[in-house]
């Protein structure tokens, strides 16, 4: 199965049937997509955004091979150097802003700024390279940012949820789901899962906040 990375999603030459949204919303809600290098963050943002996404992808060159480990992502020809940005209309008053963080270690310094004002995050995981997701989970836990984990389908060996949870040392309350970042419906389900998780956390903490 082909890798579910950004090369499989909409390109600048492909007609995009989605129309821009109006700017009449009262509330802007921010979610960040994080994960290792080449796990499909750009692809997820592109597949689910209702506007043509802003992308800061640049072509990868031979010079970058000495900096970025591309041994596990040989088919990747472009990489995010700042962030990806998409937008989704939840209703007439609420807009979801979606940011995709760069995966390479040399751009991790941007993550703290991207996390500012974030309601929650999606950690994308390639189960062939689970260790690449450790930093994302560690940073989110340090920030106290709620998150879910979504395993992007790259056609690798099958792992049980219990095995993945153990490998990532996930708390039992953190949702873990499978997804295909190339699919708009699958990516929408990822965001729905995160929103439901955030809602459950808010409900559980509401009595504490009222004191």
Coordinates of N, CA and C in Angstrom, one line a residue:
X1 N 0.9 -1.2 0.0 CA 0.0 0.0 0.0 C 0.9 1.2 0.0
X2 N 0.5 2.3 -0.8 CA 1.3 3.5 -0.8 C 1.3 4.2 0.5
X3 N 2.3 4.9 0.8 CA 2.4 5.7 2.0 C 1.4 6.8 2.0
X4 N 0.7 7.1 3.1 CA -0.3 8.1 3.2 C 0.3 9.4 3.5
X5 N 1.1 10.0 2.6 CA 1.8 11.2 2.9 C 1.3 12.3 1.9
X6 N 1.9 13.5 2.0 CA 1.4 14.6 1.3 C 1.5 14.5 -0.2
X7 N 2.3 13.7 -0.7 CA 2.4 13.5 -2.2 C 1.2 13.0 -2.8
X8 N 0.3 12.3 -2.0 CA -0.9 11.7 -2.4 C -2.1 12.6 -2.4
X9 N -1.9 13.8 -1.8 CA -3.1 14.6 -1.7 C -3.1 15.7 -2.7
X10 N -4.0 16.7 -2.6 CA -4.3 17.7 -3.6 C -3.0 18.5 -3.9
X11 N -2.7 18.7 -5.1 CA -1.5 19.6 -5.5 C -2.0 20.9 -6.0
X12 N -1.1 21.8 -6.2 CA -1.5 23.1 -6.7 C -2.0 23.1 -8.1
X13 N -1.7 22.0 -8.9 CA -2.2 21.9 -10.3 C -3.6 21.2 -10.3
X14 N -4.0 20.6 -9.2 CA -5.3 19.9 -9.2 C -6.5 20.9 -8.8
X15 N -7.5 20.9 -9.7 CA -8.7 21.8 -9.3 C -9.2 21.4 -8.0
X16 N -9.5 22.4 -7.1 CA -10.0 22.2 -5.8 C -11.4 22.7 -5.7
X17 N -12.4 21.7 -5.6 CA -13.8 22.1 -5.6 C -14.3 22.9 -4.4
X18 N -13.5 22.9 -3.3 CA -13.9 23.6 -2.1 C -13.9 25.1 -2.2
X19 N -14.9 25.8 -1.8 CA -14.9 27.2 -1.9 C -14.5 27.9 -0.6
X20 N -13.9 29.0 -0.6 CA -13.5 29.7 0.6 C -14.7 30.1 1.5
X21 N -14.4 30.1 2.8 CA -15.5 30.4 3.8 C -15.6 31.9 4.1
X22 N -16.7 32.3 4.5 CA -16.8 33.7 5.0 C -16.1 33.9 6.3
X23 N -15.9 35.2 6.7 CA -15.1 35.5 7.9 C -16.1 36.1 8.9
X24 N -17.3 35.5 9.1 CA -18.3 36.0 10.0 C -18.4 35.3 11.3
X25 N -17.4 34.4 11.6 CA -17.5 33.6 12.8 C -17.2 34.4 14.0
X26 N -17.7 34.0 15.1 CA -17.5 34.7 16.4 C -16.3 34.1 17.1
X27 N -16.1 32.8 17.0 CA -15.1 32.0 17.8 C -14.2 31.2 16.9
X28 N -12.9 31.4 17.1 CA -11.9 30.6 16.4 C -11.3 29.6 17.4
X29 N -11.4 28.3 17.0 CA -10.9 27.2 17.8 C -9.7 26.6 17.2
X30 N -8.6 26.4 17.9 CA -7.3 26.0 17.3 C -7.0 24.6 17.7
X31 N -6.6 23.8 16.7 CA -6.1 22.4 17.0 C -4.8 22.2 16.2
X32 N -3.9 21.5 16.8 CA -2.5 21.3 16.1 C -2.4 19.8 15.8
X33 N -1.8 19.5 14.7 CA -1.5 18.1 14.3 C 0.0 18.0 14.4
X34 N 0.5 17.0 15.2 CA 1.9 16.9 15.4 C 2.3 15.4 15.1
X35 N 3.6 15.1 15.1 CA 4.1 13.8 14.9 C 5.5 13.8 14.3
X36 N 6.0 12.7 14.0 CA 7.3 12.5 13.4 C 7.4 13.0 12.0
X37 N 8.6 12.9 11.4 CA 8.9 13.3 10.1 C 8.2 12.3 9.1
X38 N 7.3 12.9 8.2 CA 6.7 12.1 7.1 C 5.6 11.2 7.6
X39 N 4.9 11.5 8.7 CA 3.8 10.7 9.1 C 2.5 11.0 8.5
X40 N 2.4 12.2 7.7 CA 1.2 12.5 7.1 C 0.4 13.7 7.6
X41 N 1.1 14.6 8.3 CA 0.4 15.7 8.9 C -0.1 16.7 7.9
X42 N 0.7 17.0 6.9 CA 0.3 17.9 5.8 C -0.9 17.2 5.0
X43 N -0.8 16.0 4.8 CA -1.9 15.2 4.1 C -3.2 15.4 4.8
X44 N -3.2 15.2 6.2 CA -4.4 15.3 6.9 C -5.0 16.7 6.9
X45 N -4.2 17.7 7.0 CA -4.7 19.1 6.9 C -5.3 19.3 5.6
X46 N -4.6 18.9 4.5 CA -5.1 19.1 3.2 C -6.4 18.4 2.9
X47 N -6.5 17.2 3.4 CA -7.7 16.3 3.1 C -8.9 16.8 3.8
X48 N -8.8 17.5 4.9 CA -10.0 17.8 5.7 C -10.3 19.3 5.7
X49 N -9.4 20.2 5.2 CA -9.7 21.6 5.2 C -10.8 22.0 4.2
X50 N -11.6 22.9 4.6 CA -12.7 23.4 3.7 C -12.2 24.6 2.8
X51 N -11.0 25.0 3.0 CA -10.4 26.0 2.1 C -9.2 25.4 1.6
X52 N -8.6 26.0 0.5 CA -7.3 25.6 0.0 C -6.3 25.9 1.1
X53 N -5.7 24.9 1.6 CA -4.8 25.1 2.8 C -3.5 25.9 2.4
X54 N -3.1 26.6 3.4 CA -1.8 27.2 3.3 C -0.7 26.2 3.7
X55 N 0.3 26.0 2.8 CA 1.3 25.0 3.0 C 2.7 25.7 2.9
X56 N 3.6 25.3 3.8 CA 5.0 25.8 3.7 C 5.9 24.7 3.3
X57 N 5.5 23.8 2.4 CA 6.3 22.7 2.0 C 7.4 23.2 1.0
X58 N 8.6 22.7 1.1 CA 9.7 23.0 0.2 C 10.2 21.6 -0.3
X59 N 10.8 21.7 -1.5 CA 11.4 20.5 -2.1 C 12.6 20.0 -1.3
X60 N 12.7 18.8 -1.1 CA 13.8 18.2 -0.4 C 15.0 18.0 -1.3
X61 N 16.2 18.4 -0.9 CA 17.4 18.3 -1.7 C 18.4 17.3 -1.1
X62 N 19.4 17.0 -1.9 CA 20.5 16.1 -1.4 C 21.2 16.7 -0.2
X63 N 21.3 18.1 -0.2 CA 21.9 18.7 0.9 C 21.2 18.4 2.3
X64 N 19.9 18.2 2.2 CA 19.2 17.9 3.4 C 19.3 16.5 3.9
X65 N 19.8 15.6 3.1 CA 20.0 14.2 3.5 C 20.9 14.1 4.7
X66 N 21.9 15.1 4.8 CA 22.8 15.0 5.9 C 22.2 15.5 7.2
X67 N 21.0 16.2 7.1 CA 20.4 16.7 8.3 C 19.1 15.9 8.7
X68 N 18.3 15.5 7.7 CA 17.1 14.8 8.0 C 17.3 13.3 7.6
X69 N 16.8 12.4 8.5 CA 16.9 11.0 8.3 C 15.7 10.6 7.4
X70 N 16.0 10.3 6.1 CA 15.0 10.0 5.2 C 15.0 8.5 4.8
X71 N 15.7 7.7 5.6 CA 15.8 6.3 5.3 C 14.5 5.5 5.3
X72 N 13.5 6.0 6.2 CA 12.2 5.4 6.3 C 11.1 6.1 5.4
X73 N 11.5 7.2 4.7 CA 10.5 7.9 3.9 C 11.1 8.2 2.6
X74 N 11.6 7.2 1.9 CA 12.3 7.4 0.6 C 11.5 8.0 -0.5
X75 N 10.2 7.9 -0.4 CA 9.3 8.4 -1.4 C 8.9 9.9 -1.2
X76 N 9.4 10.4 -0.1 CA 9.0 11.8 0.2 C 9.9 12.8 -0.5
X77 N 9.3 13.8 -1.2 CA 10.0 14.7 -2.0 C 9.9 16.1 -1.6
X78 N 9.0 16.4 -0.6 CA 8.8 17.7 0.0 C 8.6 17.6 1.5
X79 N 8.9 18.7 2.2 CA 8.8 18.7 3.6 C 8.3 20.1 4.1
X80 N 7.6 20.1 5.2 CA 7.1 21.3 5.8 C 8.2 22.0 6.6
X81 N 8.4 23.3 6.4 CA 9.4 24.0 7.0 C 8.9 25.1 8.0
X82 N 7.6 25.2 8.1 CA 7.1 26.1 9.1 C 5.8 25.5 9.7
X83 N 4.7 25.6 9.0 CA 3.5 24.9 9.4 C 2.5 24.8 8.3
X84 N 1.5 24.0 8.4 CA 0.4 23.9 7.4 C -0.8 24.5 8.1
X85 N -1.7 25.1 7.4 CA -2.8 25.7 8.0 C -4.1 25.4 7.2
X86 N -5.1 25.0 7.8 CA -6.4 24.7 7.2 C -7.5 25.3 8.1
X87 N -8.8 25.3 7.6 CA -9.9 25.9 8.3 C -11.1 25.0 8.0
X88 N -12.0 24.9 9.1 CA -13.2 24.1 9.0 C -14.3 24.9 9.7
X89 N -15.4 25.0 9.0 CA -16.6 25.7 9.6 C -17.4 24.6 10.4
X90 N -17.5 24.9 11.7 CA -18.2 24.0 12.6 C -19.7 24.3 12.5
X91 N -20.0 25.6 12.6 CA -21.4 26.1 12.4 C -21.2 27.6 12.0
X92 N -22.3 28.4 12.1 CA -22.2 29.8 11.6 C -21.4 30.7 12.5
X93 N -21.1 30.2 13.8 CA -20.4 31.0 14.7 C -19.1 30.5 15.1
X94 N -18.8 29.3 14.8 CA -17.5 28.7 15.2 C -16.7 28.1 14.1
X95 N -15.4 28.5 14.1 CA -14.5 28.1 13.0 C -13.3 27.3 13.7
X96 N -13.0 26.2 13.1 CA -11.8 25.4 13.6 C -10.6 25.7 12.8
X97 N -9.6 26.2 13.4 CA -8.3 26.4 12.7 C -7.4 25.3 13.0
X98 N -6.8 24.7 11.9 CA -6.0 23.5 12.0 C -4.6 23.8 11.6
X99 N -3.6 23.5 12.5 CA -2.2 23.7 12.2 C -1.5 22.4 12.2
X100 N -0.7 22.2 11.1 CA 0.2 21.0 11.0 C 1.6 21.4 11.4
X101 N 2.2 20.8 12.4 CA 3.5 21.2 12.8 C 4.6 20.5 12.0
X102 N 5.8 21.1 11.8 CA 6.8 20.4 11.0 C 7.4 19.2 11.9
X103 N 7.8 18.2 11.2 CA 8.2 17.0 11.9 C 9.7 16.8 12.2
X104 N 10.6 17.5 11.4 CA 12.0 17.4 11.6 C 12.5 18.0 12.9
X105 N 13.5 17.4 13.5 CA 14.0 17.9 14.8 C 14.4 19.3 14.8
X106 N 15.0 19.8 13.6 CA 15.5 21.1 13.5 C 14.4 22.2 13.6
X107 N 13.2 21.8 13.4 CA 12.1 22.7 13.4 C 11.2 22.6 14.7
X108 N 11.6 21.8 15.6 CA 10.9 21.6 16.9 C 10.7 22.8 17.7
X109 N 11.6 23.8 17.5 CA 11.6 25.0 18.3 C 10.3 25.8 18.0
X110 N 9.7 25.5 16.9 CA 8.4 26.2 16.5 C 7.2 25.6 17.2
X111 N 7.3 24.4 17.8 CA 6.2 23.8 18.4 C 5.6 24.5 19.5
X112 N 6.4 25.1 20.4 CA 5.9 25.8 21.6 C 5.0 27.0 21.2
X113 N 5.4 27.7 20.1 CA 4.6 28.8 19.6 C 3.2 28.2 19.0
X114 N 3.3 27.1 18.3 CA 2.1 26.6 17.7 C 1.2 26.1 18.8
X115 N 1.7 25.6 19.9 CA 0.8 25.1 21.0 C 0.1 26.2 21.7
X116 N 0.6 27.4 21.6 CA -0.1 28.5 22.4 C -1.5 28.7 21.9
X117 N -2.4 28.7 22.9 CA -3.8 28.9 22.6 C -4.5 27.7 22.0
X118 N -3.8 26.5 22.0 CA -4.4 25.3 21.4 C -5.4 24.6 22.3
X119 N -6.5 24.2 21.8 CA -7.5 23.5 22.6 C -7.0 22.0 22.8
X120 N -6.5 21.5 21.8 CA -6.0 20.1 21.8 C -5.2 19.7 20.6
X121 N -4.7 18.5 20.5 CA -3.8 18.1 19.5 C -4.1 16.7 19.0
X122 N -3.7 16.4 17.8 CA -3.7 15.1 17.2 C -2.2 14.7 17.0
X123 N -1.9 13.5 17.6 CA -0.5 13.0 17.4 C -0.7 11.9 16.3
X124 N -0.1 12.2 15.1 CA -0.1 11.2 14.1 C 1.1 10.2 14.2
X125 N 0.8 8.9 14.1 CA 1.8 7.9 14.3 C 1.9 7.0 13.1
X126 N 3.1 6.7 12.6 CA 3.4 5.7 11.7 C 3.9 4.5 12.5
X127 N 3.1 3.4 12.6 CA 3.4 2.3 13.5 C 4.7 1.6 13.1
X128 N 5.3 1.9 11.9 CA 6.6 1.3 11.5 C 7.7 2.1 12.2
X129 N 7.4 3.3 12.7 CA 8.4 4.2 13.3 C 7.8 4.8 14.6
X130 N 7.3 4.0 15.5 CA 6.6 4.5 16.7 C 7.5 5.4 17.5
X131 N 8.8 5.2 17.6 CA 9.7 6.0 18.4 C 9.7 7.4 17.9
X132 N 9.4 7.7 16.6 CA 9.4 9.1 16.1 C 8.3 9.9 16.8
X133 N 7.3 9.3 17.5 CA 6.2 10.0 18.1 C 6.5 10.4 19.5
X134 N 7.6 9.9 20.1 CA 7.8 10.2 21.5 C 7.9 11.6 21.8
X135 N 8.7 12.4 21.0 CA 8.9 13.8 21.3 C 7.6 14.6 21.3
X136 N 6.7 14.3 20.4 CA 5.4 15.0 20.3 C 4.6 14.8 21.5
X137 N 4.5 13.5 22.0 CA 3.7 13.2 23.2 C 4.3 13.8 24.4
X138 N 5.7 13.8 24.5 CA 6.3 14.4 25.6 C 6.1 15.9 25.7
X139 N 6.2 16.6 24.6 CA 6.0 18.1 24.6 C 4.5 18.4 24.9
X140 N 3.6 17.7 24.4 CA 2.2 17.9 24.7 C 1.9 17.7 26.2
X141 N 2.4 16.7 26.8 CA 2.2 16.4 28.2 C 2.9 17.5 29.0
X142 N 4.0 18.0 28.6 CA 4.7 19.1 29.4 C 3.9 20.3 29.3
X143 N 3.2 20.6 28.2 CA 2.4 21.8 28.0 C 1.0 21.6 28.7
X144 N 0.7 20.4 29.0 CA -0.7 20.1 29.6 C -1.7 20.2 28.5
X145 N -1.4 19.9 27.3 CA -2.3 20.0 26.2 C -3.0 18.7 25.9
X146 N -4.3 18.6 26.0 CA -5.0 17.3 25.7 C -4.7 16.8 24.3
X147 N -4.7 15.5 24.1 CA -4.4 15.0 22.7 C -5.0 13.6 22.6
X148 N -5.1 13.2 21.3 CA -5.4 11.9 21.0 C -4.3 11.4 20.0
X149 N -4.3 10.1 19.8 CA -3.3 9.4 19.0 C -4.0 8.8 17.8
X150 N -3.6 9.1 16.6 CA -4.2 8.5 15.4 C -3.1 7.8 14.6
X151 N -3.2 6.5 14.3 CA -2.2 5.7 13.6 C -2.6 5.8 12.1
X152 N -1.7 6.5 11.3 CA -1.9 6.6 9.9 C -1.6 5.3 9.2
X153 N -2.4 4.9 8.2 CA -2.3 3.6 7.6 C -1.2 3.7 6.5
X154 N 0.0 3.1 6.7 CA 1.0 3.0 5.7 C 1.2 1.5 5.3
X155 N 0.2 0.7 5.7 CA 0.3 -0.7 5.2 C 1.4 -1.5 5.9
X156 N 1.9 -1.1 7.0 CA 2.9 -1.9 7.7 C 2.3 -3.0 8.5
X157 N 3.2 -3.7 9.3 CA 2.7 -4.8 10.1 C 1.6 -4.3 11.1
X158 N 0.6 -5.2 11.3 CA -0.5 -4.9 12.2 C -0.1 -5.0 13.6
X159 N -0.5 -4.1 14.4 CA -0.3 -4.1 15.9 C -1.6 -3.9 16.6
X160 N -1.7 -4.6 17.7 CA -3.0 -4.4 18.5 C -2.9 -3.1 19.2
X161 N -4.1 -2.5 19.5 CA -4.1 -1.3 20.3 C -3.3 -1.4 21.6
X162 N -3.4 -2.5 22.2 CA -2.6 -2.7 23.5 C -1.1 -2.6 23.3
X163 N -0.6 -3.2 22.1 CA 0.8 -3.1 21.8 C 1.2 -1.7 21.5
X164 N 0.4 -0.9 20.8 CA 0.7 0.5 20.5 C 0.7 1.3 21.8
X165 N -0.3 1.1 22.6 CA -0.4 1.8 23.9 C 0.8 1.6 24.8
X166 N 1.3 0.3 24.8 CA 2.4 0.0 25.6 C 3.7 0.6 25.0
X167 N 3.8 0.6 23.7 CA 5.0 1.2 23.0 C 5.1 2.7 23.3
X168 N 3.9 3.4 23.3 CA 3.9 4.8 23.5 C 3.7 5.2 24.9
X169 N 3.5 4.2 25.8 CA 3.3 4.5 27.2 C 2.1 5.4 27.4
X170 N 1.0 5.2 26.7 CA -0.2 6.0 26.7 C -1.0 5.8 28.0
X171 N -1.5 6.9 28.5 CA -2.4 6.8 29.6 C -3.7 6.2 29.1
X172 N -4.4 5.4 29.9 CA -5.7 4.7 29.4 C -6.7 5.7 28.9
X173 N -6.8 6.9 29.4 CA -7.8 7.9 29.0 C -7.6 8.5 27.6
X174 N -6.3 8.4 27.1 CA -6.0 9.0 25.8 C -6.6 8.1 24.7
X175 N -7.5 8.7 23.9 CA -8.1 7.9 22.7 C -7.0 7.5 21.7
X176 N -7.1 6.3 21.2 CA -6.2 5.7 20.2 C -7.1 5.2 19.0
X177 N -6.9 5.7 17.8 CA -7.7 5.3 16.7 C -6.8 5.1 15.5
X178 N -7.4 4.4 14.5 CA -6.7 4.2 13.2 C -7.3 5.2 12.2
X179 N -6.5 5.6 11.2 CA -6.9 6.6 10.2 C -6.2 6.4 8.9
X180 N -6.7 7.0 7.9 CA -6.0 7.2 6.6 C -6.0 8.7 6.3
X181 N -4.9 9.3 6.5 CA -4.8 10.8 6.3 C -5.2 11.3 4.9
X182 N -5.2 10.4 3.9 CA -5.6 10.8 2.6 C -7.1 10.9 2.4
X183 N -7.8 10.3 3.3 CA -9.3 10.3 3.3 C -9.9 11.4 4.1
X184 N -10.7 12.2 3.4 CA -11.4 13.3 4.1 C -12.3 12.8 5.2
X185 N -13.0 11.7 5.0 CA -13.9 11.2 6.0 C -13.2 10.7 7.2
X186 N -12.1 10.0 6.9 CA -11.2 9.4 8.0 C -10.6 10.5 8.8
X187 N -10.1 11.6 8.1 CA -9.5 12.7 8.8 C -10.6 13.4 9.7
X188 N -11.8 13.6 9.1 CA -12.9 14.2 9.9 C -13.2 13.4 11.1
X189 N -13.1 12.1 11.1 CA -13.4 11.3 12.2 C -12.3 11.5 13.3
X190 N -11.1 11.7 12.8 CA -10.0 12.0 13.8 C -10.3 13.2 14.6
X191 N -10.7 14.3 13.9 CA -11.0 15.5 14.6 C -12.3 15.4 15.4
X192 N -13.3 14.7 15.0 CA -14.4 14.4 15.8 C -14.1 13.7 17.1
X193 N -13.2 12.7 17.0 CA -12.7 12.0 18.2 C -12.0 12.9 19.2
X194 N -11.2 13.8 18.6 CA -10.5 14.8 19.5 C -11.5 15.7 20.2
X195 N -12.5 16.3 19.4 CA -13.4 17.2 20.0 C -14.3 16.5 21.1
X196 N -14.6 15.2 20.9 CA -15.4 14.5 21.9 C -14.5 14.2 23.1
X197 N -13.2 14.0 22.9 CA -12.3 13.8 24.0 C -12.2 15.1 24.8
X198 N -12.1 16.2 24.1 CA -12.0 17.5 24.8 C -13.3 17.8 25.6
X199 N -14.4 17.5 25.0 CA -15.7 17.7 25.7 C -15.8 16.8 26.9
X200 N -15.4 15.6 26.9 CA -15.4 14.7 28.1 C -14.5 15.2 29.2
X201 N -13.3 15.7 28.8 CA -12.4 16.3 29.8 C -13.0 17.5 30.4
X202 N -13.7 18.4 29.6 CA -14.3 19.6 30.2 C -15.4 19.2 31.2
X203 N -16.2 18.2 30.8 CA -17.3 17.8 31.7 C -16.8 17.2 33.0
X204 N -15.8 16.4 32.9 CA -15.2 15.8 34.1 C -14.6 16.8 35.0
X205 N -14.1 18.0 34.4 CA -13.4 19.0 35.3 C -14.3 20.1 35.7
X206 N -15.5 20.1 35.1 CA -16.4 21.2 35.4 C -16.7 21.4 36.9
X207 N -16.9 20.3 37.7 CA -17.1 20.5 39.1 C -16.0 21.2 39.8
X208 N -14.7 20.8 39.4 CA -13.5 21.4 40.0 C -13.4 22.9 39.7
X209 N -13.8 23.3 38.4 CA -13.7 24.7 38.0 C -14.7 25.5 38.7
X210 N -15.8 24.9 39.2 CA -16.9 25.7 39.8 C -16.6 26.0 41.2
X211 N -15.6 25.3 41.8 CA -15.3 25.6 43.2 C -14.5 26.9 43.4

